[in-house]
Tab-separated table of C-alpha atoms in Angstrom:
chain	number	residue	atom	x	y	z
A	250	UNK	CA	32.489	48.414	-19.224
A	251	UNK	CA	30.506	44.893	-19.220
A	252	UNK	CA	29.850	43.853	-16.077
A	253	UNK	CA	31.375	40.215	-14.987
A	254	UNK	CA	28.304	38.230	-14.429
A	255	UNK	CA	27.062	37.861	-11.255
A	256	UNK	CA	25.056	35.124	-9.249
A	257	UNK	CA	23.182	35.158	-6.466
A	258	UNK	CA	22.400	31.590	-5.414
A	259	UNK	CA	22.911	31.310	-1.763
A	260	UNK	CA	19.787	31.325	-0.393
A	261	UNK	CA	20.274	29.523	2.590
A	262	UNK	CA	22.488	32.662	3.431
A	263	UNK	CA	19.486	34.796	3.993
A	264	UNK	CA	19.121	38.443	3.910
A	265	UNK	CA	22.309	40.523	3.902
A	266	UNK	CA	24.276	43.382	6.013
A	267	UNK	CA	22.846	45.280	2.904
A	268	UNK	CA	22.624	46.081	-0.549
A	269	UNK	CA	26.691	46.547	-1.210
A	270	UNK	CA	27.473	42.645	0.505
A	271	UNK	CA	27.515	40.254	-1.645
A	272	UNK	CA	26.651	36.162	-0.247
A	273	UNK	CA	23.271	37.293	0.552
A	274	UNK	CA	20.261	39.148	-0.600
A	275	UNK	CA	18.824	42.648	0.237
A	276	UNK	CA	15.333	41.267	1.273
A	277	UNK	CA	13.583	37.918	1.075
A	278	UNK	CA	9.486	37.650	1.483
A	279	UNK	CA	7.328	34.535	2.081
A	280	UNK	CA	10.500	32.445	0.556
A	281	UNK	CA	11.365	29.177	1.634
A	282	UNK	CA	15.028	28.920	1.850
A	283	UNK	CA	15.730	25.879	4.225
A	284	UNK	CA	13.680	23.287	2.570
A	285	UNK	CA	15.854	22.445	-0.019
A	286	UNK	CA	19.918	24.231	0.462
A	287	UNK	CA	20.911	26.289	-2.605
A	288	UNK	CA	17.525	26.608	-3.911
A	289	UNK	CA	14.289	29.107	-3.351
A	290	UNK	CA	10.428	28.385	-3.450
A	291	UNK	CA	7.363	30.276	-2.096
A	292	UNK	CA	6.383	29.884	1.093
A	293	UNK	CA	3.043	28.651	2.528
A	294	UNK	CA	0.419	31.524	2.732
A	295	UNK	CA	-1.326	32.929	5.784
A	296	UNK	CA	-4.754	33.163	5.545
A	297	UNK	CA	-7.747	34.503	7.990
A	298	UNK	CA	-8.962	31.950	10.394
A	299	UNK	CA	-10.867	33.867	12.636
A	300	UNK	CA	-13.360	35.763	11.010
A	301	UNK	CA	-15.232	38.893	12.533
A	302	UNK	CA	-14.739	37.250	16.527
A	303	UNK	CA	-11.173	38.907	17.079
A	304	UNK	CA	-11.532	43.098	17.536
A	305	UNK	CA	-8.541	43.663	19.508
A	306	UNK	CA	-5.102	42.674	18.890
A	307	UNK	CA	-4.258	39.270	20.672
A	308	UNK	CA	-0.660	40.205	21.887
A	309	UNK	CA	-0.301	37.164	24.433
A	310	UNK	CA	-1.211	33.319	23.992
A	311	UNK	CA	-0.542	29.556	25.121
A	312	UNK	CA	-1.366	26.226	23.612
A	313	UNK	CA	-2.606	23.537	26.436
A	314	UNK	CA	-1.330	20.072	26.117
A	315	UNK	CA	-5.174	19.021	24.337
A	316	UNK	CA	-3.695	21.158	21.469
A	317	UNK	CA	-6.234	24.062	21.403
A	318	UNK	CA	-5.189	27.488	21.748
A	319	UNK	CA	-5.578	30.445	23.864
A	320	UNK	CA	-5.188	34.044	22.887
A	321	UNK	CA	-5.618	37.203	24.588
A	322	UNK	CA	-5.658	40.960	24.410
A	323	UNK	CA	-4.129	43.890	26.616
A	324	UNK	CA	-6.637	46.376	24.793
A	325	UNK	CA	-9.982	44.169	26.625
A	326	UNK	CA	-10.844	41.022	28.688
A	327	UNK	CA	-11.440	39.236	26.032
A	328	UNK	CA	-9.792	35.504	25.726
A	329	UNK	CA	-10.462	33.735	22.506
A	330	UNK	CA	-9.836	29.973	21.842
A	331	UNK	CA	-8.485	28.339	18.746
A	332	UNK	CA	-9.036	24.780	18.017
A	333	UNK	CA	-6.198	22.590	15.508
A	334	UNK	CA	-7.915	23.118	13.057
A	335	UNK	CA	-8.352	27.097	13.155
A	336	UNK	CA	-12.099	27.526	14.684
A	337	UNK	CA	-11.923	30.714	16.420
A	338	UNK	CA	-14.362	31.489	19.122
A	339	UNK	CA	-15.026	33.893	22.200
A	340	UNK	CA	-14.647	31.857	25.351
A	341	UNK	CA	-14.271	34.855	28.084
A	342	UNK	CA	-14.487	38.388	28.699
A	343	UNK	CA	-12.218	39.071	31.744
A	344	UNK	CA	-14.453	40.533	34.931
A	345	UNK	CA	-10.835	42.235	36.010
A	346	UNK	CA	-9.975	43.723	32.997
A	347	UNK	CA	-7.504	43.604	30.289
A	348	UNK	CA	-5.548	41.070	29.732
A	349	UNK	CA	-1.578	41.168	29.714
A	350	UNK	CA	-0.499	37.477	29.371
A	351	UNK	CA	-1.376	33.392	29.603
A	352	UNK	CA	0.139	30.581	30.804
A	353	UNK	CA	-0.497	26.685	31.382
A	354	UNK	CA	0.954	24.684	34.251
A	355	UNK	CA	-0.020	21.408	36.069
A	356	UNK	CA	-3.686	21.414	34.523
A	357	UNK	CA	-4.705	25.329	34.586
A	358	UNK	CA	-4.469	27.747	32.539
A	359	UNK	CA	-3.726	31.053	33.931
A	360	UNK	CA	-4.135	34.947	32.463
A	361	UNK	CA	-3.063	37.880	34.236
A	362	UNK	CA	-5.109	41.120	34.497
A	363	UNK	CA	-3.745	44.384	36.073
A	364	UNK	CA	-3.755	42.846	39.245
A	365	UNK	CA	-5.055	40.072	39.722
A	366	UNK	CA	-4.254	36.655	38.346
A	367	UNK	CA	-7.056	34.357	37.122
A	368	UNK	CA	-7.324	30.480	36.589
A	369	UNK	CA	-9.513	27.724	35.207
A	370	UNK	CA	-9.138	24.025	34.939
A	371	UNK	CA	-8.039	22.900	31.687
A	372	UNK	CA	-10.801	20.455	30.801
A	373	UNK	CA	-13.199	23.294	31.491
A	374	UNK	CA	-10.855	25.590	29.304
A	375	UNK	CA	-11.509	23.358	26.561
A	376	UNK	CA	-15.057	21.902	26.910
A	377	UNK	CA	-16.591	24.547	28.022
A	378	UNK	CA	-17.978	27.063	24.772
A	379	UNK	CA	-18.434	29.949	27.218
A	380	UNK	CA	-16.239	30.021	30.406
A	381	UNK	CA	-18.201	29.334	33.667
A	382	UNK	CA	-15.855	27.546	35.940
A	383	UNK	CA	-13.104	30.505	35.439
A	384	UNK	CA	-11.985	32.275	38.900
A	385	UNK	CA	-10.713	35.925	37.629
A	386	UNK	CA	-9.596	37.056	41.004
A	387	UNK	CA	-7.371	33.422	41.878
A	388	UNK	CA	-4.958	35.511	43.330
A	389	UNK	CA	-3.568	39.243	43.972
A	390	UNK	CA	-0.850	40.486	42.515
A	391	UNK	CA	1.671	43.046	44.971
A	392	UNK	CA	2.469	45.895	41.470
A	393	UNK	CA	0.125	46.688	38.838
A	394	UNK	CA	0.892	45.218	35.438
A	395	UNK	CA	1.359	48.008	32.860
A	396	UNK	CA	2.255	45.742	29.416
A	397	UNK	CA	2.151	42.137	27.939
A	398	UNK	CA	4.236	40.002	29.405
A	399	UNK	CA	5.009	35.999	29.298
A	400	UNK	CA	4.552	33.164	31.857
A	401	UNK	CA	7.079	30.500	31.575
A	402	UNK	CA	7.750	27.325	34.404
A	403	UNK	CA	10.704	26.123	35.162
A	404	UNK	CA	11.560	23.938	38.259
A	405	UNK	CA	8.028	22.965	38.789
A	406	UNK	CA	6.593	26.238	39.099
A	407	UNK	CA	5.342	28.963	37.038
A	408	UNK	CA	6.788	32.073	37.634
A	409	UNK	CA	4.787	35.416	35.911
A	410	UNK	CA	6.677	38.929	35.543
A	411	UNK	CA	4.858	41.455	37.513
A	412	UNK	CA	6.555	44.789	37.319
A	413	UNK	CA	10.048	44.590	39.606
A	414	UNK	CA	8.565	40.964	40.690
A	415	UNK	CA	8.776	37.505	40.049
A	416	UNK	CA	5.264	35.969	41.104
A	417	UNK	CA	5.147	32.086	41.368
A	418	UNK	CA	2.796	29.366	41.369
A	419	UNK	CA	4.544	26.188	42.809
A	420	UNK	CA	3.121	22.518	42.139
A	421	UNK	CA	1.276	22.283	45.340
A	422	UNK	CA	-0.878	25.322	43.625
A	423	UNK	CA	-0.008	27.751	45.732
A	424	UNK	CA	0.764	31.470	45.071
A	425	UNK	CA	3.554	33.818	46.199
A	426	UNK	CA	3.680	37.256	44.859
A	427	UNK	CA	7.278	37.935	45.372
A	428	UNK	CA	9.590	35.070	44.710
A	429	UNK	CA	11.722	37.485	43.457
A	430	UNK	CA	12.122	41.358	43.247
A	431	UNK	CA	14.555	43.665	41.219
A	432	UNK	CA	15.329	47.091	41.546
A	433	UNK	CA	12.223	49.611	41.104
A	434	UNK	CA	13.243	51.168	37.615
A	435	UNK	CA	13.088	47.201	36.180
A	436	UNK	CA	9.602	46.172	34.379
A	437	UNK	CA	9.896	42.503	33.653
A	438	UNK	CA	8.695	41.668	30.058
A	439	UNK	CA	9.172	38.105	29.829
A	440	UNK	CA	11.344	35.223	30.757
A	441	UNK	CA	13.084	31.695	29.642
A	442	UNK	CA	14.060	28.723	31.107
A	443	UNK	CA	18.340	28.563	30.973
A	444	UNK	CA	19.958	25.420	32.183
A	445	UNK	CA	18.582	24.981	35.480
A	446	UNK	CA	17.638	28.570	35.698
A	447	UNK	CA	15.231	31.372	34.803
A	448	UNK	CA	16.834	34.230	32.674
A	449	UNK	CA	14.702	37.564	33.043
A	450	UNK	CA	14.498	40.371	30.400
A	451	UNK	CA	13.190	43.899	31.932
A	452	UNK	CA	11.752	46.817	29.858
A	453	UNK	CA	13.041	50.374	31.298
A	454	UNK	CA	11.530	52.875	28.641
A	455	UNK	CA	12.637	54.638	25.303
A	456	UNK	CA	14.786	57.443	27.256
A	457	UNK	CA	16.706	55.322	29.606
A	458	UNK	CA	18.381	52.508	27.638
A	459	UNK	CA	19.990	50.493	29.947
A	460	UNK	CA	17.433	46.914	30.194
A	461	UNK	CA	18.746	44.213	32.266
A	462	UNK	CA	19.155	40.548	32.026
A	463	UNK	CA	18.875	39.077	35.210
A	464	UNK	CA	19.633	35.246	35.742
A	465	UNK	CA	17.643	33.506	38.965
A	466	UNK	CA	18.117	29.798	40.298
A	467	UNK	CA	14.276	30.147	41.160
A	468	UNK	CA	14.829	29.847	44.820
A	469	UNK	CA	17.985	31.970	46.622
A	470	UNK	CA	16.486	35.598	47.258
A	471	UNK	CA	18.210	37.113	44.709
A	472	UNK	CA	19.396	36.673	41.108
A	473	UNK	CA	22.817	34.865	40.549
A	474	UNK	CA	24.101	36.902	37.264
A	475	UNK	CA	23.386	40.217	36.061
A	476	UNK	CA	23.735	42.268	32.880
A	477	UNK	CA	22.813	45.284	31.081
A	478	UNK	CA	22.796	46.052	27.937
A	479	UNK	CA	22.267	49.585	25.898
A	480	UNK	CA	18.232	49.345	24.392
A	481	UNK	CA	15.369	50.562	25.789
A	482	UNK	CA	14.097	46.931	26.948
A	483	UNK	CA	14.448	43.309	25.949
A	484	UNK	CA	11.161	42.524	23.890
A	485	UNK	CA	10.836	38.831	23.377
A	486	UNK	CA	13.178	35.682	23.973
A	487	UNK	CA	13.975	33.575	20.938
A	488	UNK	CA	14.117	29.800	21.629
A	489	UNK	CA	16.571	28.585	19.174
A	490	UNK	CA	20.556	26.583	18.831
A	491	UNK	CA	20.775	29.297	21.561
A	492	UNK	CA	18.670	31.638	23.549
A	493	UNK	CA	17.984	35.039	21.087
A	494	UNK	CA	17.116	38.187	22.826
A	495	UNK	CA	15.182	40.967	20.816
A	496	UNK	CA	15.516	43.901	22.030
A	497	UNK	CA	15.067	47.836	21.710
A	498	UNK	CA	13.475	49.479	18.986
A	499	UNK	CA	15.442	49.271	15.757
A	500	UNK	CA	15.230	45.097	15.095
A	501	UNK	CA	18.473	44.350	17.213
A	502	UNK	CA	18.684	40.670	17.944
A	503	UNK	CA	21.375	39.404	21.061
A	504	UNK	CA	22.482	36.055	22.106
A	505	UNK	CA	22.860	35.134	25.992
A	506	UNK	CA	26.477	34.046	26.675
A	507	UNK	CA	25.666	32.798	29.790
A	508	UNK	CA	26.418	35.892	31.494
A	509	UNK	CA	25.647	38.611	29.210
A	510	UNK	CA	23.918	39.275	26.133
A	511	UNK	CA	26.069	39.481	22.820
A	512	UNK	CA	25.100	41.206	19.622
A	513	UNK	CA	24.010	38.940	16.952
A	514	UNK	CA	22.312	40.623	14.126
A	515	UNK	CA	19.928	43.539	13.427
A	516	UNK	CA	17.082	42.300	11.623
A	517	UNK	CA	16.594	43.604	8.201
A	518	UNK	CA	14.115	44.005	5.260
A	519	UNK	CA	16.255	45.799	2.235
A	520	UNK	CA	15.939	49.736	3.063
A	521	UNK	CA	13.053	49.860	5.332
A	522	UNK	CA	13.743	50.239	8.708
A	523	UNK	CA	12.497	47.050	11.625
A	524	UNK	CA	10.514	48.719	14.161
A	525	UNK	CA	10.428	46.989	17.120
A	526	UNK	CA	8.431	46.745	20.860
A	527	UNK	CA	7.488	44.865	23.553
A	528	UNK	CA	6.552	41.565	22.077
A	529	UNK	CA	7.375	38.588	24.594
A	530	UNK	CA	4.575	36.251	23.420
A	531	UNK	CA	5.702	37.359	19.445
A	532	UNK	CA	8.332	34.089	19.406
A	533	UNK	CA	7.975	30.617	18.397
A	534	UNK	CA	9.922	27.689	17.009
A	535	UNK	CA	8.569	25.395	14.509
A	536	UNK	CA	10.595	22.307	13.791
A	537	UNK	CA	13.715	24.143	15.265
A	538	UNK	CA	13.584	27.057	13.195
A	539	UNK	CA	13.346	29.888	15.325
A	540	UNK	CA	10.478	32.629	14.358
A	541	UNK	CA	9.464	36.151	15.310
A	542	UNK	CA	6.549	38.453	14.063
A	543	UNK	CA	7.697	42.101	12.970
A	544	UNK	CA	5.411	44.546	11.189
A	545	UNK	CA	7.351	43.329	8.213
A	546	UNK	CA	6.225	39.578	8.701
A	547	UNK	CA	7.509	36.960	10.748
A	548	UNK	CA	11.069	36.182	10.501
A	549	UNK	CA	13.104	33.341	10.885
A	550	UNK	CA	16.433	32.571	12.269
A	551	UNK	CA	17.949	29.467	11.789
A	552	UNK	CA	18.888	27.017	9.102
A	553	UNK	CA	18.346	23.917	7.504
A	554	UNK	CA	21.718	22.032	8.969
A	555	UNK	CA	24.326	22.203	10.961
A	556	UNK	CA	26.554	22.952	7.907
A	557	UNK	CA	24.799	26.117	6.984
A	558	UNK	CA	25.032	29.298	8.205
A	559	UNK	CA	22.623	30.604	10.071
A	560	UNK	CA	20.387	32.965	8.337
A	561	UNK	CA	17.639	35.805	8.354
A	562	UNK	CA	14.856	35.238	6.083
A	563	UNK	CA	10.947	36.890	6.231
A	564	UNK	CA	9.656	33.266	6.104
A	565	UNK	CA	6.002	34.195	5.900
A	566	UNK	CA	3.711	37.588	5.530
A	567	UNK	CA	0.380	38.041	7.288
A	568	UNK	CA	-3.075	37.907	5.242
A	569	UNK	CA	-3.499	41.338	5.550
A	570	UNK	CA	-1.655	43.864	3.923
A	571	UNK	CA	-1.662	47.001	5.218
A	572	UNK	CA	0.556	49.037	8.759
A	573	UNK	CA	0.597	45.508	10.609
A	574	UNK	CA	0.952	45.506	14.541
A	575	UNK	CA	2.269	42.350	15.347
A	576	UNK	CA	0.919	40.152	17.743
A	577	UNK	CA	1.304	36.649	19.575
A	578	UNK	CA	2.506	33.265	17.429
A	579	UNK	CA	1.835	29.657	18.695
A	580	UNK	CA	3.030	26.933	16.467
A	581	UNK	CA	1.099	23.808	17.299
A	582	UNK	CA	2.149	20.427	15.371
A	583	UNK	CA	2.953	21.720	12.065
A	584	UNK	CA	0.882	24.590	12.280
A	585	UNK	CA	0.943	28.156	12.884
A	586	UNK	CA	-1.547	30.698	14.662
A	587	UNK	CA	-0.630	34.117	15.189
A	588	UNK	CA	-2.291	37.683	15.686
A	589	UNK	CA	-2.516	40.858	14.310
A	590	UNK	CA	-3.693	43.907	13.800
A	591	UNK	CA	-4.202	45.990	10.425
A	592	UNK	CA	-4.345	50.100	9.978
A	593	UNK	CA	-5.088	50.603	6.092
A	594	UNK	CA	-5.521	54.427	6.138
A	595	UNK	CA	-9.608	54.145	7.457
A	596	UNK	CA	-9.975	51.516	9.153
A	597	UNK	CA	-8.617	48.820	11.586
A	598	UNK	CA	-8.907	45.219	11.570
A	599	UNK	CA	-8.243	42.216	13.836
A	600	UNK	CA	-6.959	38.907	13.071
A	601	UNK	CA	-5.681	34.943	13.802
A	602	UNK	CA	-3.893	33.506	10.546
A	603	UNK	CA	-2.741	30.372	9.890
A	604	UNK	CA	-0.661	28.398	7.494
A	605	UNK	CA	-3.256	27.654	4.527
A	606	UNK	CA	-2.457	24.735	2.175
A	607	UNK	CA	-1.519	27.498	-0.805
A	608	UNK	CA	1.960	29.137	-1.500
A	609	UNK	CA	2.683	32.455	-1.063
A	610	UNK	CA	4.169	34.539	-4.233
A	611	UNK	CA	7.891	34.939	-2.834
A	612	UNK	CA	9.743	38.602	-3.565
A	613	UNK	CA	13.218	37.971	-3.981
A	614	UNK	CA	15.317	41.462	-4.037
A	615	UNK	CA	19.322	40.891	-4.861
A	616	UNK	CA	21.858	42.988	-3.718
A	617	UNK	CA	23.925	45.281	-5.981
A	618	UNK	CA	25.018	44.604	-9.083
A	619	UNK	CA	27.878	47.008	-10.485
A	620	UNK	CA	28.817	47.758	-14.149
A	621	UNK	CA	27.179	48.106	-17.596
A	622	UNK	CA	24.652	45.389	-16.966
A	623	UNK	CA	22.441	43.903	-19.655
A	624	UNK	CA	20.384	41.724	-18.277
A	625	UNK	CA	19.433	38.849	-15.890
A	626	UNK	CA	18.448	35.503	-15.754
A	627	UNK	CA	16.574	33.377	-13.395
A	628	UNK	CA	17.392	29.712	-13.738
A	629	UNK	CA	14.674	27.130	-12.276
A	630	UNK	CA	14.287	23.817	-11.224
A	631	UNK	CA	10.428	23.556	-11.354
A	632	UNK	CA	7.739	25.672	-12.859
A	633	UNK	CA	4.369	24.143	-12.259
A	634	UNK	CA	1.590	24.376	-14.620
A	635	UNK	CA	-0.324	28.127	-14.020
A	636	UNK	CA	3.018	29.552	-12.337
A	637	UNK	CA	5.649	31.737	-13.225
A	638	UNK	CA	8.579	34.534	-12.522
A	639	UNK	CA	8.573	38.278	-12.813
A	640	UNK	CA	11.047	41.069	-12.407
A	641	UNK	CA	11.152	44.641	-11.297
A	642	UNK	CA	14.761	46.163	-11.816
A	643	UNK	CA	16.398	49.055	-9.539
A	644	UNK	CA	18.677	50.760	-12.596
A	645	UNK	CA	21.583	53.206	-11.177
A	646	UNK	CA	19.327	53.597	-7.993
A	647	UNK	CA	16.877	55.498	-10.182
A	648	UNK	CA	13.188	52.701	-8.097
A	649	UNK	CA	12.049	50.138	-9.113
A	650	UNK	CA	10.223	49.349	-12.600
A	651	UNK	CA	8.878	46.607	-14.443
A	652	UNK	CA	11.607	44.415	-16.526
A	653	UNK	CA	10.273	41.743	-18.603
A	654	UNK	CA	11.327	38.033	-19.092
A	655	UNK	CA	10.674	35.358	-21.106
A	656	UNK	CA	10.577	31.891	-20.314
A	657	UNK	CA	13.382	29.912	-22.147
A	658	UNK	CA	12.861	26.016	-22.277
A	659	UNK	CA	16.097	25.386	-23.840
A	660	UNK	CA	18.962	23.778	-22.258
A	661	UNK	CA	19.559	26.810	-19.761
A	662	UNK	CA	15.811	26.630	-18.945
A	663	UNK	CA	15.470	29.810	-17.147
A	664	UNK	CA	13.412	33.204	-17.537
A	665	UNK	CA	15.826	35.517	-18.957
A	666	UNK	CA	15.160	39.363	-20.134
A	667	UNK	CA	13.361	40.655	-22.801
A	668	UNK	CA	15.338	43.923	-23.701
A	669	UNK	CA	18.617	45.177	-22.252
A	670	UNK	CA	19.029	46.922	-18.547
A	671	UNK	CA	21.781	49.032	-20.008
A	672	UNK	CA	22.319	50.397	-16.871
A	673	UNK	CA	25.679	52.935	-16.060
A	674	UNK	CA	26.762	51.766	-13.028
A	675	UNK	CA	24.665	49.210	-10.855
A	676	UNK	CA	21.551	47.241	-10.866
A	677	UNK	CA	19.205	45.419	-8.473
A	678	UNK	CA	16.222	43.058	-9.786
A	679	UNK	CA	13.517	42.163	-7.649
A	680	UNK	CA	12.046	38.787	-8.616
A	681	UNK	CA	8.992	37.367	-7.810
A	682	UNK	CA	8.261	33.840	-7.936
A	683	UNK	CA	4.397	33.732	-9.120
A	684	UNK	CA	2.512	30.644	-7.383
A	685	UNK	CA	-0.502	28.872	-8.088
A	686	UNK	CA	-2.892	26.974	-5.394
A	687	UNK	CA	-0.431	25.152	-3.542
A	688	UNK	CA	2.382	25.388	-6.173
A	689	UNK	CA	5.299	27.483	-6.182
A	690	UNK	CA	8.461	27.984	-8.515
A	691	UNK	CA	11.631	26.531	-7.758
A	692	UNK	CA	14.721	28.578	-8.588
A	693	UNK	CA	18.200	27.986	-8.192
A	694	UNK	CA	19.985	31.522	-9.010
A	695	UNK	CA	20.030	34.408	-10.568
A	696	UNK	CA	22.836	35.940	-12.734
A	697	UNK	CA	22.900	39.312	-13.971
A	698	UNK	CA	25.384	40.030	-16.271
């Protein structure tokens, strides 16, 4: 039997439960979905900023109020800046060792090493080509730290995870190493400023999946609220229309209630499973869309307006191409910096990216089609001059091959296909919208019929 034709043309709903839902797709990559509602274009494309400088993966970072950035590794010392503009340099090797996060706060910047906490004035952060004004051993730190983690202020201090404790630096600049302490099994991975409070996300290790949330007023000696929920550890906080937790292993994304943390969505990429880690410095927001790097790319959660739903969408893919280990992100203005690391087979690689002025080529995978279908056809809005649209079609779940179109200027104006699918039962089409410099296709569906 014919199939009844079927279109896919709400983008703004994002990525799907999977391949059998229909109101979604089964994987979106470098697409731009919010921009315009109902319609799809290529994203802007990563590209290398940093050159050779970066050999280790910079898993923690912090922009200072001047606009440059500061990223860090916990694999060496080393602290690298990044100016607006993407010029990467090699400011400081850390005397106490590795590095496991950064913060800013009243007119320092501060990294953490194992154990001790080092500081340097911001003006001298920024001026200075090599550090020389740095203290690395500012203050001592009560556990050793064992894994990134992120600084965050809130009620005029800055308060940095260190194993079961809360450290603190108040305004007056003066440290305390316990402002805070949870029970010994609890390794504090990052936290958030909620309301007037700080929420805390602990990491308790892949056999014993039980990580808490712990919500502090900053001052009483204990937390106020506590919950548990079943992963291994809470990875990263999400700023967004509400605080996002990630956390465990499999892509699992939570919401905080304001006294627990509620299942949201599990983050998804058609068949290929999200792994997932400790990643607090690995979220960002850029113009209230909510971001987070995976191996897959970095993903967005959010939505264009208040109207739409909100949805999940690989937003944009890294410049390298190969097993990606996902780093920090800082968005600063308009722009995006964020770290990573590259495995392809041989050898390993270090980066920075950030936005480039080109557009990505966006791969756009439908969900299921069922019936005798024939064929499909992508209608557009825009094809600039030296772009266009290809297809790959998934025929009675037999992989993926080659389908050709042909662009047809006529009233439909759309790329529609060459021969027939014929398939028995179901088809999915992959399309790819084909860019050029800094232009992109515009499509509005696809029907497959």
């Amino acid at each position: 039997m014919a199939a009844k034709p079927t279109t896919f043309g709400s983008f703004h709903n994002g990525i799907a439960l999977s391949k059998k839902i229909a109101g979604g797709f089964h994987s979106l990559k470098s697409c731009d979905i919010h921009s315009q509602a109902g319609a799809a274009t290529g994203s802007f494309a990563f590209e290398k900023t940093s050159g050779t400088i970066v050999d280790n993966l910079p898993d923690s970072s912090v922009t200072l109020p001047s606009g440059d950035s500061f990223f860090a590794t916990s694999s060496s010392g080393k602290i690298w800046k990044v100016t607006t503009s993407g010029v990467t340099s090699l400011v400081h090797t850390n005397t106490q060792g590795v590095n496991f996060g950064l913060g800013y706060f009243m007119g320092y910047l501060y990294y953490a090493s194992a154990t001790k906490l080092g500081r340097i004035a911001e003006s001298n952060a920024s001026s200075e080509a090599t550090w020389s004004s740095q203290t690395d051993s500012w203050a001592t730190f009560t556990n050793t730290n064992v894994h990134p983690i992120k600084m965050e202020e809130q009620n005029a201090s800055l308060f940095i995870p260190n194993r079961n404790y809360v450290a603190a630096v108040n305004s007056a600049g003066v440290f305390e190493a316990a402002s805070l302490d949870l029970q010994s099994q609890h390794s504090i991975t990052t936290c958030i400023p909620a309301g007037t409070g700080l929420l805390i996300g602990t990491w308790v290790g892949n056999y014993h999946n039980q990580a808490g949330l712990f919500l502090w007023d900053t001052y009483s000696p204990s937390y106020i609220v506590d919950s548990y929920i079943d992963e291994a550890g809470v990875n990263a906080f999400i700023r967004g229309e509400m605080i996002f937790i990630q956390a465990g292993l499999v892509g699992n994304i939570y919401y905080w209630s304001g006294e627990k943390a509620v299942l949201y969505k599990r983050l998804r990429d058609g068949d290929t499973v999200i792994v997932t880690g400790i990643n607090p410095s690995g979220a960002a927001n850029l113009n209230g869309l909510p971001l987070f790097t995976t191996r897959q790319g970095i993903y967005s959660l959010g939505r264009g307006d208040a109207s739409l739903p909100v949805a999940q969408n690989i937003e944009y893919v890294y410049s390298a191409t190969n097993t990606i280990t996902p780093g920090a992100i800082q968005v600063v203005g308009g722009q995006i910096f964020t770290g990573w690391k590259n495995f392809d087979g041989v050898t390993t690689t270090y980066g920075i990216d950030k936005l480039s002025n080109n557009k990505s080529y966006a791969i756009i995978t439908t969900c299921q089609a069922k019936g005798v279908i024939k064929s499909v056809k992508v209608f557009y809005d825009s094809i600039p001059a030296g772009t266009s649209i290809s297809a790959r079609v998934n025929k009675d779940n037999s992989g993926f091959v080659t389908h050709d179109l042909v662009q047809d200027d006529g009233d439909e104006r759309c790329f529609r296909s060459v021969v027939d699918v014929m398939s028995k039962s179901s088809a999915q089409f992959e399309i790819t919208l084909v860019s050029s410099g800094s232009n992109s296709p515009i499509i509005d569906a696809i029907v497959v019929q």
